[in-house]
Tab-separated table of C-alpha atoms and ligand atoms in Angstrom:
chain	number	residue	atom	x	y	z
A	103	UNK	CA	-64.192	-1.056	106.315
A	104	UNK	CA	-64.477	1.206	109.377
A	105	UNK	CA	-67.525	2.842	109.877
A	106	UNK	CA	-67.492	6.614	108.975
A	107	UNK	CA	-66.906	9.551	111.240
A	108	UNK	CA	-69.958	11.411	111.558
A	109	UNK	CA	-69.328	14.948	111.780
A	110	UNK	CA	-72.450	16.926	112.076
A	111	UNK	CA	-76.148	15.983	111.752
A	112	UNK	CA	-78.622	18.528	110.828
A	113	UNK	CA	-82.165	18.530	110.343
A	114	UNK	CA	-82.080	17.390	106.647
A	115	UNK	CA	-78.822	16.037	106.091
A	116	UNK	CA	-75.618	14.296	107.830
A	117	UNK	CA	-72.357	15.121	107.405
A	118	UNK	CA	-69.367	12.215	107.253
A	119	UNK	CA	-65.672	12.413	107.420
A	120	UNK	CA	-64.447	12.416	103.848
A	121	UNK	CA	-62.207	10.025	102.352
A	122	UNK	CA	-59.444	12.945	101.642
A	123	UNK	CA	-58.590	15.581	104.168
A	124	UNK	CA	-60.311	18.388	103.290
A	125	UNK	CA	-63.413	16.542	102.059
A	126	UNK	CA	-66.850	15.493	103.411
A	127	UNK	CA	-69.631	13.515	102.585
A	128	UNK	CA	-72.974	14.852	102.787
A	129	UNK	CA	-75.780	12.354	103.123
A	130	UNK	CA	-79.503	13.631	102.425
A	131	UNK	CA	-82.261	12.507	104.762
A	132	UNK	CA	-85.863	12.083	104.123
A	133	UNK	CA	-86.793	13.922	106.923
A	134	UNK	CA	-88.692	17.325	106.563
A	135	UNK	CA	-89.169	19.964	109.120
A	136	UNK	CA	-90.191	23.340	109.222
A	137	UNK	CA	-91.229	25.996	111.778
A	138	UNK	CA	-88.112	25.500	113.407
A	139	UNK	CA	-88.344	21.883	113.806
A	140	UNK	CA	-91.695	22.064	115.622
A	141	UNK	CA	-93.559	20.316	112.495
A	142	UNK	CA	-91.663	17.054	111.358
A	143	UNK	CA	-91.987	14.623	108.823
A	144	UNK	CA	-90.345	11.857	106.864
A	145	UNK	CA	-91.051	12.268	103.319
A	146	UNK	CA	-89.905	9.105	101.510
A	147	UNK	CA	-87.869	10.004	98.412
A	148	UNK	CA	-86.746	13.760	99.411
A	149	UNK	CA	-83.330	13.072	100.086
A	150	UNK	CA	-82.901	11.206	96.982
A	151	UNK	CA	-84.485	14.348	95.021
A	152	UNK	CA	-82.793	16.942	96.965
A	153	UNK	CA	-79.292	15.509	96.339
A	154	UNK	CA	-79.824	14.950	92.465
A	155	UNK	CA	-81.212	18.359	92.554
A	156	UNK	CA	-78.697	19.977	94.613
A	157	UNK	CA	-75.876	18.319	92.226
A	158	UNK	CA	-77.737	20.075	89.129
A	159	UNK	CA	-77.720	23.073	90.416
A	160	UNK	CA	-74.249	23.262	91.771
A	161	UNK	CA	-72.890	21.708	88.531
A	162	UNK	CA	-74.186	24.524	86.510
A	163	UNK	CA	-73.395	27.394	88.706
A	164	UNK	CA	-69.289	26.134	88.771
A	165	UNK	CA	-70.011	25.802	84.470
A	166	UNK	CA	-70.825	29.606	84.908
A	167	UNK	CA	-67.810	30.450	87.416
A	168	UNK	CA	-69.634	30.508	90.690
A	169	UNK	CA	-66.973	28.679	92.956
A	170	UNK	CA	-69.388	25.474	94.964
A	171	UNK	CA	-68.215	23.134	97.731
A	172	UNK	CA	-69.793	19.983	95.279
A	173	UNK	CA	-67.175	17.874	94.434
A	174	UNK	CA	-68.914	14.706	93.099
A	175	UNK	CA	-72.113	12.557	93.829
A	176	UNK	CA	-71.204	9.368	95.562
A	177	UNK	CA	-74.665	8.074	95.450
A	178	UNK	CA	-78.268	8.244	95.498
A	179	UNK	CA	-78.270	9.913	98.753
A	180	UNK	CA	-74.558	11.143	98.922
A	181	UNK	CA	-72.167	13.751	98.024
A	182	UNK	CA	-68.890	14.564	98.328
A	183	UNK	CA	-67.927	18.009	98.812
A	184	UNK	CA	-65.199	20.021	100.225
A	185	UNK	CA	-64.931	21.041	104.066
A	186	UNK	CA	-65.712	24.834	104.332
A	187	UNK	CA	-65.670	27.079	107.584
A	188	UNK	CA	-69.350	27.939	107.431
A	189	UNK	CA	-70.099	31.747	107.842
A	190	UNK	CA	-73.166	31.322	110.378
A	191	UNK	CA	-75.494	33.520	108.486
A	192	UNK	CA	-78.613	32.295	106.097
A	193	UNK	CA	-78.389	34.383	102.870
A	194	UNK	CA	-81.667	34.909	101.514
A	195	UNK	CA	-82.484	36.429	97.684
A	196	UNK	CA	-85.890	37.600	97.351
A	197	UNK	CA	-87.464	38.431	93.578
A	198	UNK	CA	-91.250	38.159	94.900
A	199	UNK	CA	-92.696	39.030	98.361
A	200	UNK	CA	-93.874	35.736	100.213
A	201	UNK	CA	-93.328	34.132	103.773
A	202	UNK	CA	-91.595	36.259	106.511
A	203	UNK	CA	-91.178	39.572	103.845
A	204	UNK	CA	-94.907	39.646	103.399
A	205	UNK	CA	-95.538	39.494	107.144
A	206	UNK	CA	-93.139	41.611	108.358
A	207	UNK	CA	-93.926	44.395	105.708
A	208	UNK	CA	-97.136	43.612	105.046
A	209	UNK	CA	-96.716	42.839	101.227
A	210	UNK	CA	-99.156	40.783	99.538
A	211	UNK	CA	-97.917	37.125	98.667
A	212	UNK	CA	-97.208	37.576	95.034
A	213	UNK	CA	-95.837	41.261	94.789
A	214	UNK	CA	-93.140	41.474	92.365
A	215	UNK	CA	-90.222	43.130	94.077
A	216	UNK	CA	-88.367	46.266	92.378
A	217	UNK	CA	-85.184	44.647	92.259
A	218	UNK	CA	-83.698	41.411	94.414
A	219	UNK	CA	-83.544	42.031	97.808
A	220	UNK	CA	-80.818	40.138	99.677
A	221	UNK	CA	-81.328	39.612	103.238
A	222	UNK	CA	-79.198	38.224	105.909
A	223	UNK	CA	-80.618	35.738	108.828
A	224	UNK	CA	-78.309	34.678	111.646
A	225	UNK	CA	-77.883	31.016	111.684
A	226	UNK	CA	-78.973	30.250	115.375
A	227	UNK	CA	-82.174	28.040	115.798
A	228	UNK	CA	-82.381	28.701	119.297
A	229	UNK	CA	-83.475	32.277	118.186
A	230	UNK	CA	-85.060	31.451	115.420
A	231	UNK	CA	-82.849	32.522	112.421
A	232	UNK	CA	-83.400	36.145	113.360
A	233	UNK	CA	-83.292	38.580	110.206
A	234	UNK	CA	-79.981	40.845	111.092
A	235	UNK	CA	-78.555	43.941	110.048
A	236	UNK	CA	-74.940	44.104	108.138
A	237	UNK	CA	-74.295	46.217	111.243
A	238	UNK	CA	-75.053	43.570	113.320
A	239	UNK	CA	-72.762	41.417	111.395
A	240	UNK	CA	-69.676	43.635	111.108
A	241	UNK	CA	-69.995	44.761	114.822
A	242	UNK	CA	-70.082	40.711	115.835
A	243	UNK	CA	-67.595	39.781	113.884
A	244	UNK	CA	-69.658	37.178	112.062
A	245	UNK	CA	-67.973	38.286	108.674
A	246	UNK	CA	-66.156	41.117	107.454
A	247	UNK	CA	-67.118	43.961	104.739
A	248	UNK	CA	-65.251	41.983	102.099
A	249	UNK	CA	-67.161	38.876	102.814
A	250	UNK	CA	-70.425	40.723	102.882
A	251	UNK	CA	-69.778	42.308	99.217
A	252	UNK	CA	-68.589	38.663	98.068
A	253	UNK	CA	-71.699	37.122	99.689
A	254	UNK	CA	-73.941	39.843	98.151
A	255	UNK	CA	-72.308	39.633	94.521
A	256	UNK	CA	-72.243	35.566	95.131
A	257	UNK	CA	-76.042	35.661	96.037
A	258	UNK	CA	-77.007	37.802	92.990
A	259	UNK	CA	-75.303	35.576	90.359
A	260	UNK	CA	-76.787	32.400	91.978
A	261	UNK	CA	-80.074	34.640	91.705
A	262	UNK	CA	-79.556	34.914	88.128
A	263	UNK	CA	-78.613	31.620	87.098
A	264	UNK	CA	-81.402	29.726	89.205
A	265	UNK	CA	-84.365	32.301	87.835
A	266	UNK	CA	-82.961	31.161	84.454
A	267	UNK	CA	-82.904	27.620	85.063
A	268	UNK	CA	-86.400	27.711	86.642
A	269	UNK	CA	-88.109	30.200	83.930
A	270	UNK	CA	-87.228	27.799	81.497
A	271	UNK	CA	-89.312	25.436	82.766
A	272	UNK	CA	-92.049	27.486	83.477
A	273	UNK	CA	-91.125	28.129	87.286
A	274	UNK	CA	-90.879	31.435	89.160
A	275	UNK	CA	-88.110	31.536	91.474
A	276	UNK	CA	-89.962	33.688	94.560
A	277	UNK	CA	-86.968	33.300	97.100
A	278	UNK	CA	-84.431	31.061	98.099
A	279	UNK	CA	-81.536	30.706	100.947
A	280	UNK	CA	-77.992	29.577	100.374
A	281	UNK	CA	-74.957	29.550	102.771
A	282	UNK	CA	-71.746	30.078	102.266
A	283	UNK	CA	-68.049	28.749	103.657
A	284	UNK	CA	-64.718	29.985	103.738
A	285	UNK	CA	-62.170	27.928	102.450
A	286	UNK	CA	-58.131	28.546	102.070
A	287	UNK	CA	-55.992	27.716	99.264
A	288	UNK	CA	-52.067	29.239	100.641
A	289	UNK	CA	-52.181	32.035	102.264
A	290	UNK	CA	-55.147	33.411	100.693
A	291	UNK	CA	-58.867	32.748	101.385
A	292	UNK	CA	-62.373	32.825	99.601
A	293	UNK	CA	-66.254	32.009	100.143
A	294	UNK	CA	-67.635	29.410	98.098
A	295	UNK	CA	-71.300	28.555	97.833
A	296	UNK	CA	-72.019	25.595	100.531
A	297	UNK	CA	-74.879	23.651	101.497
A	298	UNK	CA	-77.651	22.783	99.360
A	299	UNK	CA	-79.789	24.365	96.286
A	300	UNK	CA	-82.840	22.450	96.427
A	301	UNK	CA	-86.786	23.000	96.831
A	302	UNK	CA	-86.412	22.803	100.693
A	303	UNK	CA	-84.460	26.160	100.648
A	304	UNK	CA	-86.265	28.136	97.892
A	305	UNK	CA	-89.827	29.059	97.115
A	306	UNK	CA	-91.031	27.570	93.373
A	307	UNK	CA	-94.202	28.629	91.826
A	308	UNK	CA	-95.687	27.353	88.647
A	309	UNK	CA	-95.731	30.108	86.214
A	310	UNK	CA	-99.394	29.449	84.487
A	311	UNK	CA	-101.055	27.957	87.688
A	312	UNK	CA	-99.175	29.667	90.674
A	313	UNK	CA	-98.878	26.154	92.387
A	314	UNK	CA	-96.440	25.442	94.690
A	315	UNK	CA	-93.407	23.330	94.167
A	316	UNK	CA	-91.327	24.161	97.256
A	317	UNK	CA	-91.587	23.121	100.940
A	318	UNK	CA	-94.242	25.561	101.396
A	319	UNK	CA	-96.471	22.426	100.272
A	320	UNK	CA	-95.274	20.616	103.541
A	321	UNK	CA	-95.281	24.156	105.651
A	322	UNK	CA	-98.644	24.858	104.823
A	323	UNK	CA	-100.493	21.007	103.985
A	324	UNK	CA	-100.711	21.529	100.501
A	325	UNK	CA	-100.621	17.880	99.590
A	326	UNK	CA	-97.537	15.478	98.478
A	327	UNK	CA	-93.967	17.441	99.128
A	328	UNK	CA	-92.232	14.325	97.368
A	329	UNK	CA	-94.810	14.943	94.316
A	330	UNK	CA	-93.860	18.669	94.207
A	331	UNK	CA	-90.407	17.782	94.557
A	332	UNK	CA	-90.503	15.245	91.561
A	333	UNK	CA	-92.471	17.701	89.359
A	334	UNK	CA	-89.158	20.152	89.523
A	335	UNK	CA	-86.664	17.268	89.071
A	336	UNK	CA	-89.074	16.089	86.034
A	337	UNK	CA	-89.057	19.338	84.433
A	338	UNK	CA	-85.394	19.999	84.680
A	339	UNK	CA	-84.960	16.414	83.428
A	340	UNK	CA	-82.721	15.613	86.247
A	341	UNK	CA	-84.907	12.913	87.357
A	342	UNK	CA	-82.961	10.033	88.494
A	343	UNK	CA	-84.124	6.722	86.367
A	344	UNK	CA	-84.600	4.255	89.119
A	345	UNK	CA	-86.021	6.362	92.055
A	346	UNK	CA	-88.519	8.280	93.907
A	347	UNK	CA	-91.119	7.803	96.152
A	348	UNK	CA	-92.858	4.935	94.573
A	349	UNK	CA	-95.129	3.669	97.636
A	350	UNK	CA	-95.629	-0.256	96.493
A	351	UNK	CA	-94.445	-2.180	93.666
A	352	UNK	CA	-96.988	-2.385	90.830
A	353	UNK	CA	-97.718	-5.593	88.609
A	354	UNK	CA	-96.976	-5.138	85.026
A	355	UNK	CA	-98.607	-7.190	82.780
B	105	TYD	P1	-88.572	32.977	104.613
B	105	TYD	O1	-89.908	33.492	104.068
B	105	TYD	O2	-87.659	34.008	105.137
B	105	TYD	O3	-88.844	32.284	106.260
B	105	TYD	P2	-90.108	30.972	105.768
B	105	TYD	O4	-89.558	30.252	104.893
B	105	TYD	O5	-90.104	30.453	107.686
B	105	TYD	O6	-91.596	31.794	105.961
B	105	TYD	O7	-87.766	32.256	103.665
B	105	TYD	C1	-87.307	33.075	102.508
B	105	TYD	C2	-86.873	31.931	101.536
B	105	TYD	O8	-85.464	31.296	102.396
B	105	TYD	C3	-87.494	30.783	101.455
B	105	TYD	O9	-87.331	29.964	100.167
B	105	TYD	C4	-86.984	29.416	102.786
B	105	TYD	C5	-85.627	29.868	102.732
B	105	TYD	N1	-84.956	29.763	104.334
B	105	TYD	C6	-84.070	28.395	104.390
B	105	TYD	O10	-84.554	27.543	103.446
B	105	TYD	N2	-83.916	28.548	105.719
B	105	TYD	C7	-84.228	29.265	106.952
B	105	TYD	O11	-83.479	28.903	107.880
B	105	TYD	C8	-84.589	30.383	106.191
B	105	TYD	C9	-84.660	31.495	107.340
B	105	TYD	C10	-85.132	30.748	105.025
């Protein structure tokens, strides 16, 4: 079989040409990066966990009518997705103050916000993904007013779904990031959820203990990242049967 053509390689995923026009294969790597890739490591098993978790969330979202790029999981690290025209924005939804919101506004981490707050950052690593206002988005043509309305509505639906999923297993959804893409259906276009939803792009805190179960474990050197993601997958009942990051084979007597 001919080697697949690589279409794009990012920090945590690779996209290959898919088997049919309009499709891509999304491969989840074990690479972890933070602070605009200044901190890097390979976390064995992370890609497998994120492939499963993203499948779980996207499938659930599709079941409640949220359109997504996910078509099917192909294997441990790969999923078939619809090819989309990515909107160059990171859409962040926050329920509890943390990270850059806390720094920017001097809010103590953990402060519950009066309502979910939706923010946009420009997807541009060379600028460090700066926060942008709707005014910039419209003026520079990164998205239209209609796209913005659709993105906010979609992001809030994802927030409701994800918050519920997480609360059911004793986890608070503090904040998360999504990306959306444009697809064309005949003469019509619409925005669908793209990229991934995984603990790489969410903040997840245990309800009882406040323990962090997301990429902050890596960013802030709080322990083993794969253990944290495994815990999320285990609680949600999506842990793959024969993986994760077992270090050495253990002899069973
Ligand atoms: P934020 O607090 O703005 O930034 P940081 O993670 O650098 O402290 O991030 C809010 C949420 O969005 C958090 O869960 C991480 C996620 N996020 C990404 O996954 N990728 C990004 O490029 C950005 C800007 C945020």
